[in-house]
Amino acid sequence: AILLFLLPFAEVKCNGSTLMSNTGIGIATGGKWRTVVDAGKGLFGGDTNKTSSSSISQDEKQPPNKYAIAALVLGIIGLAVTFLKIKAKNPVVMAIGIIAAVALIALMIQLKSDVSTKTGKDNELGMDVKIKVSFTVWYFLSVLSFLAAAFFGYKHHKQEEENAVKEYLLKQEVAKEKNIPPTSSEGG
């Protein structure tokens, strides 16, 4: 899931055409959105309404996003925990995976809300211009990766519990066999 942060996570689209995109790390660190189609030119390079101001500036730097930072940091911590030899590793990985996935979902909600709020105020054209943010397959794979890590942490935890119970019961059986009460011929 961490490597997916290097790929494009979100795109700003106008009437279905991608204008800008940003990676997961770019969103987390507050990096600039990369322009895919110049907002001042049409899709075919012709000038469009030079007097109108675009509500999304290509030089506009967004502040770092706390949800993206949380998901990225949790992913790094989760990766580190998997290499540690601690007893409660699997429940920790499970919790980290769930919290990181929730943080990415919160990121999606916040970015959609921010774009909706910004375009609702700045849409001076009065035309049917629909600007929205959409998320790429890499974003959704990242969410699924965190959820998969949580699922596998849960499954490994359950397997460890079953193995511990079996081992305990086996030790109890062996202890009973060794502590057999003496028979009358031995006590004699």
PDB file of C-alpha atoms in Angstrom:
ATOM      1  CA  ALA A   1       0.000   0.000   0.000  1.00  0.00           C
ATOM      2  CA  ILE A   2       2.894   2.358   0.728  1.00  0.00           C
ATOM      3  CA  LEU A   3       4.335   2.111  -2.786  1.00  0.00           C
ATOM      4  CA  LEU A   4       0.946   3.029  -4.241  1.00  0.00           C
ATOM      5  CA  PHE A   5       1.345   6.485  -2.657  1.00  0.00           C
ATOM      6  CA  LEU A   6       3.939   7.185  -5.375  1.00  0.00           C
ATOM      7  CA  LEU A   7       1.271   6.885  -8.074  1.00  0.00           C
ATOM      8  CA  PRO A   8      -1.554   9.312  -8.930  1.00  0.00           C
ATOM      9  CA  PHE A   9      -4.267   9.152  -6.267  1.00  0.00           C
ATOM     10  CA  ALA A  10      -6.689  11.893  -7.265  1.00  0.00           C
ATOM     11  CA  GLU A  11      -7.687  13.828 -10.365  1.00  0.00           C
ATOM     12  CA  VAL A  12      -9.594  17.072 -10.723  1.00  0.00           C
ATOM     13  CA  LYS A  13     -12.000  16.786 -13.640  1.00  0.00           C
ATOM     14  CA  CYS A  14     -14.098  19.334 -15.499  1.00  0.00           C
ATOM     15  CA  ASN A  15     -17.065  17.835 -17.322  1.00  0.00           C
ATOM     16  CA  GLY A  16     -15.259  14.488 -17.438  1.00  0.00           C
ATOM     17  CA  SER A  17     -11.907  15.799 -18.718  1.00  0.00           C
ATOM     18  CA  THR A  18      -8.952  15.465 -16.361  1.00  0.00           C
ATOM     19  CA  LEU A  19      -7.400  18.842 -15.577  1.00  0.00           C
ATOM     20  CA  MET A  20      -5.003  18.038 -12.737  1.00  0.00           C
ATOM     21  CA  SER A  21      -3.708  15.085 -10.777  1.00  0.00           C
ATOM     22  CA  ASN A  22      -1.689  14.463  -7.643  1.00  0.00           C
ATOM     23  CA  THR A  23       0.040  11.470  -6.072  1.00  0.00           C
ATOM     24  CA  GLY A  24      -0.637  10.146  -2.602  1.00  0.00           C
ATOM     25  CA  ILE A  25       2.652  11.566  -1.362  1.00  0.00           C
ATOM     26  CA  GLY A  26       1.890  14.886  -3.075  1.00  0.00           C
ATOM     27  CA  ILE A  27      -1.437  15.099  -1.260  1.00  0.00           C
ATOM     28  CA  ALA A  28       0.174  14.111   2.045  1.00  0.00           C
ATOM     29  CA  THR A  29       3.010  16.633   1.775  1.00  0.00           C
ATOM     30  CA  GLY A  30       1.008  19.433   0.189  1.00  0.00           C
ATOM     31  CA  GLY A  31       2.666  19.123  -3.204  1.00  0.00           C
ATOM     32  CA  LYS A  32       1.412  20.993  -6.240  1.00  0.00           C
ATOM     33  CA  TRP A  33      -1.211  19.411  -8.429  1.00  0.00           C
ATOM     34  CA  ARG A  34       0.241  18.447 -11.833  1.00  0.00           C
ATOM     35  CA  THR A  35      -1.640  19.978 -14.753  1.00  0.00           C
ATOM     36  CA  VAL A  36      -2.795  17.381 -17.239  1.00  0.00           C
ATOM     37  CA  VAL A  37      -4.787  19.730 -19.516  1.00  0.00           C
ATOM     38  CA  ASP A  38      -4.076  23.454 -19.417  1.00  0.00           C
ATOM     39  CA  ALA A  39      -7.161  25.098 -17.888  1.00  0.00           C
ATOM     40  CA  GLY A  40      -6.690  28.174 -20.122  1.00  0.00           C
ATOM     41  CA  LYS A  41      -6.690  26.118 -23.319  1.00  0.00           C
ATOM     42  CA  GLY A  42      -9.254  23.725 -24.591  1.00  0.00           C
ATOM     43  CA  LEU A  43      -8.638  20.059 -25.054  1.00  0.00           C
ATOM     44  CA  PHE A  44      -7.500  20.758 -28.630  1.00  0.00           C
ATOM     45  CA  GLY A  45      -5.208  23.686 -27.793  1.00  0.00           C
ATOM     46  CA  GLY A  46      -7.558  26.539 -28.743  1.00  0.00           C
ATOM     47  CA  ASP A  47      -7.978  29.458 -26.361  1.00  0.00           C
ATOM     48  CA  THR A  48     -11.164  29.428 -24.330  1.00  0.00           C
ATOM     49  CA  ASN A  49     -12.666  32.514 -22.727  1.00  0.00           C
ATOM     50  CA  LYS A  50      -9.428  34.288 -21.773  1.00  0.00           C
ATOM     51  CA  THR A  51     -11.231  36.680 -19.433  1.00  0.00           C
ATOM     52  CA  SER A  52     -12.643  34.008 -17.131  1.00  0.00           C
ATOM     53  CA  SER A  53     -10.638  33.081 -14.093  1.00  0.00           C
ATOM     54  CA  SER A  54     -10.171  29.414 -13.285  1.00  0.00           C
ATOM     55  CA  SER A  55     -11.117  28.373  -9.768  1.00  0.00           C
ATOM     56  CA  ILE A  56      -8.223  25.903  -9.746  1.00  0.00           C
ATOM     57  CA  SER A  57      -4.835  27.471 -10.213  1.00  0.00           C
ATOM     58  CA  GLN A  58      -1.989  25.237 -11.336  1.00  0.00           C
ATOM     59  CA  ASP A  59       0.360  27.121  -9.019  1.00  0.00           C
ATOM     60  CA  GLU A  60      -1.931  26.718  -6.043  1.00  0.00           C
ATOM     61  CA  LYS A  61      -0.182  24.675  -3.405  1.00  0.00           C
ATOM     62  CA  GLN A  62      -2.459  22.758  -1.096  1.00  0.00           C
ATOM     63  CA  PRO A  63      -1.632  22.374   2.579  1.00  0.00           C
ATOM     64  CA  PRO A  64      -0.525  18.904   3.671  1.00  0.00           C
ATOM     65  CA  ASN A  65      -3.502  16.624   4.213  1.00  0.00           C
ATOM     66  CA  LYS A  66      -3.671  15.140   7.707  1.00  0.00           C
ATOM     67  CA  TYR A  67      -5.580  12.046   6.563  1.00  0.00           C
ATOM     68  CA  ALA A  68      -3.066  11.219   3.836  1.00  0.00           C
ATOM     69  CA  ILE A  69      -0.217  11.777   6.294  1.00  0.00           C
ATOM     70  CA  ALA A  70      -1.907   9.486   8.830  1.00  0.00           C
ATOM     71  CA  ALA A  71      -2.439   6.716   6.267  1.00  0.00           C
ATOM     72  CA  LEU A  72       1.142   6.964   5.004  1.00  0.00           C
ATOM     73  CA  VAL A  73       2.665   6.976   8.501  1.00  0.00           C
ATOM     74  CA  LEU A  74       0.428   4.093   9.589  1.00  0.00           C
ATOM     75  CA  GLY A  75       1.480   2.127   6.513  1.00  0.00           C
ATOM     76  CA  ILE A  76       5.140   2.629   7.379  1.00  0.00           C
ATOM     77  CA  ILE A  77       4.530   1.656  11.016  1.00  0.00           C
ATOM     78  CA  GLY A  78       2.550  -1.404   9.906  1.00  0.00           C
ATOM     79  CA  LEU A  79       5.378  -2.489   7.635  1.00  0.00           C
ATOM     80  CA  ALA A  80       7.883  -2.080  10.465  1.00  0.00           C
ATOM     81  CA  VAL A  81       5.680  -4.043  12.885  1.00  0.00           C
ATOM     82  CA  THR A  82       5.493  -6.994  10.504  1.00  0.00           C
ATOM     83  CA  PHE A  83       9.252  -7.427  10.792  1.00  0.00           C
ATOM     84  CA  LEU A  84       9.306  -7.221  14.591  1.00  0.00           C
ATOM     85  CA  LYS A  85       9.121 -10.312  16.759  1.00  0.00           C
ATOM     86  CA  ILE A  86       6.488  -9.199  19.216  1.00  0.00           C
ATOM     87  CA  LYS A  87       3.688 -11.282  20.670  1.00  0.00           C
ATOM     88  CA  ALA A  88       0.752  -9.040  19.699  1.00  0.00           C
ATOM     89  CA  LYS A  89       1.969  -8.311  16.156  1.00  0.00           C
ATOM     90  CA  ASN A  90      -1.122  -9.500  14.287  1.00  0.00           C
ATOM     91  CA  PRO A  91      -3.726  -7.508  16.259  1.00  0.00           C
ATOM     92  CA  VAL A  92      -1.536  -4.417  15.843  1.00  0.00           C
ATOM     93  CA  VAL A  93      -1.284  -4.955  12.084  1.00  0.00           C
ATOM     94  CA  MET A  94      -5.040  -5.493  11.938  1.00  0.00           C
ATOM     95  CA  ALA A  95      -5.742  -2.236  13.797  1.00  0.00           C
ATOM     96  CA  ILE A  96      -3.244  -0.295  11.685  1.00  0.00           C
ATOM     97  CA  GLY A  97      -4.763  -1.608   8.449  1.00  0.00           C
ATOM     98  CA  ILE A  98      -8.285  -0.624   9.482  1.00  0.00           C
ATOM     99  CA  ILE A  99      -7.293   2.834  10.738  1.00  0.00           C
ATOM    100  CA  ALA A 100      -5.225   3.542   7.602  1.00  0.00           C
ATOM    101  CA  ALA A 101      -8.128   2.521   5.334  1.00  0.00           C
ATOM    102  CA  VAL A 102     -10.488   4.768   7.325  1.00  0.00           C
ATOM    103  CA  ALA A 103      -7.975   7.627   7.003  1.00  0.00           C
ATOM    104  CA  LEU A 104      -7.908   7.207   3.209  1.00  0.00           C
ATOM    105  CA  ILE A 105     -11.706   7.184   3.083  1.00  0.00           C
ATOM    106  CA  ALA A 106     -11.719  10.373   5.188  1.00  0.00           C
ATOM    107  CA  LEU A 107      -9.217  11.844   2.697  1.00  0.00           C
ATOM    108  CA  MET A 108     -11.613  11.113  -0.150  1.00  0.00           C
ATOM    109  CA  ILE A 109     -14.528  12.727   1.678  1.00  0.00           C
ATOM    110  CA  GLN A 110     -12.491  15.803   2.582  1.00  0.00           C
ATOM    111  CA  LEU A 111     -11.100  16.362  -0.935  1.00  0.00           C
ATOM    112  CA  LYS A 112     -14.538  15.958  -2.500  1.00  0.00           C
ATOM    113  CA  SER A 113     -15.980  18.386   0.032  1.00  0.00           C
ATOM    114  CA  ASP A 114     -13.169  20.907  -0.534  1.00  0.00           C
ATOM    115  CA  VAL A 115     -13.611  20.859  -4.313  1.00  0.00           C
ATOM    116  CA  SER A 116     -17.384  21.057  -4.008  1.00  0.00           C
ATOM    117  CA  THR A 117     -17.159  24.011  -1.644  1.00  0.00           C
ATOM    118  CA  LYS A 118     -14.556  25.798  -3.756  1.00  0.00           C
ATOM    119  CA  THR A 119     -16.330  25.354  -7.069  1.00  0.00           C
ATOM    120  CA  GLY A 120     -19.706  26.243  -5.571  1.00  0.00           C
ATOM    121  CA  LYS A 121     -18.387  29.699  -4.593  1.00  0.00           C
ATOM    122  CA  ASP A 122     -16.154  30.412  -7.578  1.00  0.00           C
ATOM    123  CA  ASN A 123     -18.313  29.259 -10.487  1.00  0.00           C
ATOM    124  CA  GLU A 124     -18.809  32.697 -12.040  1.00  0.00           C
ATOM    125  CA  LEU A 125     -19.451  31.430 -15.555  1.00  0.00           C
ATOM    126  CA  GLY A 126     -23.027  30.384 -14.850  1.00  0.00           C
ATOM    127  CA  MET A 127     -22.623  27.556 -17.346  1.00  0.00           C
ATOM    128  CA  ASP A 128     -22.991  23.835 -16.864  1.00  0.00           C
ATOM    129  CA  VAL A 129     -19.408  23.417 -15.727  1.00  0.00           C
ATOM    130  CA  LYS A 130     -19.018  20.511 -13.333  1.00  0.00           C
ATOM    131  CA  ILE A 131     -15.702  20.366 -11.549  1.00  0.00           C
ATOM    132  CA  LYS A 132     -15.174  17.357  -9.325  1.00  0.00           C
ATOM    133  CA  VAL A 133     -12.415  15.292  -7.838  1.00  0.00           C
ATOM    134  CA  SER A 134     -12.204  11.620  -8.675  1.00  0.00           C
ATOM    135  CA  PHE A 135      -9.900   8.968  -7.345  1.00  0.00           C
ATOM    136  CA  THR A 136      -7.741   6.653  -9.393  1.00  0.00           C
ATOM    137  CA  VAL A 137      -7.461   2.896  -9.298  1.00  0.00           C
ATOM    138  CA  TRP A 138      -4.194   3.330  -7.334  1.00  0.00           C
ATOM    139  CA  TYR A 139      -6.073   5.056  -4.523  1.00  0.00           C
ATOM    140  CA  PHE A 140      -8.631   2.249  -4.334  1.00  0.00           C
ATOM    141  CA  LEU A 141      -5.901  -0.401  -4.484  1.00  0.00           C
ATOM    142  CA  SER A 142      -4.216   1.326  -1.566  1.00  0.00           C
ATOM    143  CA  VAL A 143      -7.434   1.223   0.466  1.00  0.00           C
ATOM    144  CA  LEU A 144      -7.896  -2.449  -0.452  1.00  0.00           C
ATOM    145  CA  SER A 145      -4.271  -3.194   0.466  1.00  0.00           C
ATOM    146  CA  PHE A 146      -4.742  -1.739   3.930  1.00  0.00           C
ATOM    147  CA  LEU A 147      -7.973  -3.712   4.361  1.00  0.00           C
ATOM    148  CA  ALA A 148      -6.232  -6.882   3.137  1.00  0.00           C
ATOM    149  CA  ALA A 149      -3.449  -6.333   5.672  1.00  0.00           C
ATOM    150  CA  ALA A 150      -6.098  -6.007   8.387  1.00  0.00           C
ATOM    151  CA  PHE A 151      -7.854  -9.181   7.198  1.00  0.00           C
ATOM    152  CA  PHE A 152      -4.658 -11.222   7.091  1.00  0.00           C
ATOM    153  CA  GLY A 153      -3.641  -9.871  10.501  1.00  0.00           C
ATOM    154  CA  TYR A 154      -7.004 -11.063  11.827  1.00  0.00           C
ATOM    155  CA  LYS A 155      -6.662 -14.499  10.203  1.00  0.00           C
ATOM    156  CA  HIS A 156      -3.122 -14.980  11.540  1.00  0.00           C
ATOM    157  CA  HIS A 157      -4.260 -13.862  14.996  1.00  0.00           C
ATOM    158  CA  LYS A 158      -7.103 -16.405  14.977  1.00  0.00           C
ATOM    159  CA  GLN A 159      -4.718 -19.137  13.791  1.00  0.00           C
ATOM    160  CA  GLU A 160      -2.261 -18.296  16.578  1.00  0.00           C
ATOM    161  CA  GLU A 161      -5.095 -18.460  19.130  1.00  0.00           C
ATOM    162  CA  GLU A 162      -6.194 -21.881  17.851  1.00  0.00           C
ATOM    163  CA  ASN A 163      -2.622 -23.160  17.949  1.00  0.00           C
ATOM    164  CA  ALA A 164      -2.167 -21.857  21.489  1.00  0.00           C
ATOM    165  CA  VAL A 165      -5.361 -23.594  22.652  1.00  0.00           C
ATOM    166  CA  LYS A 166      -4.315 -26.869  21.001  1.00  0.00           C
ATOM    167  CA  GLU A 167      -0.868 -26.644  22.586  1.00  0.00           C
ATOM    168  CA  TYR A 168      -2.386 -25.947  26.011  1.00  0.00           C
ATOM    169  CA  LEU A 169      -4.788 -28.898  25.747  1.00  0.00           C
ATOM    170  CA  LEU A 170      -1.960 -31.189  24.630  1.00  0.00           C
ATOM    171  CA  LYS A 171       0.141 -30.133  27.627  1.00  0.00           C
ATOM    172  CA  GLN A 172      -2.817 -30.800  29.912  1.00  0.00           C
ATOM    173  CA  GLU A 173      -3.196 -34.328  28.503  1.00  0.00           C
ATOM    174  CA  VAL A 174       0.509 -35.051  28.956  1.00  0.00           C
ATOM    175  CA  ALA A 175       0.378 -33.753  32.535  1.00  0.00           C
ATOM    176  CA  LYS A 176      -2.599 -36.009  33.329  1.00  0.00           C
ATOM    177  CA  GLU A 177      -0.790 -39.043  31.929  1.00  0.00           C
ATOM    178  CA  LYS A 178       2.287 -38.383  34.086  1.00  0.00           C
ATOM    179  CA  ASN A 179       0.246 -37.871  37.241  1.00  0.00           C
ATOM    180  CA  ILE A 180      -1.579 -41.187  37.101  1.00  0.00           C
ATOM    181  CA  PRO A 181      -2.593 -42.161  40.662  1.00  0.00           C
ATOM    182  CA  PRO A 182      -0.596 -45.095  42.012  1.00  0.00           C
ATOM    183  CA  THR A 183      -2.175 -48.560  41.733  1.00  0.00           C
ATOM    184  CA  SER A 184      -2.486 -50.978  44.703  1.00  0.00           C
ATOM    185  CA  SER A 185       0.490 -53.095  43.577  1.00  0.00           C
ATOM    186  CA  GLU A 186       2.841 -50.106  43.589  1.00  0.00           C
ATOM    187  CA  GLY A 187       1.716 -48.784  46.969  1.00  0.00           C
ATOM    188  CA  GLY A 188       2.303 -52.061  48.738  1.00  0.00           C
TER     189      GLY A 188
END
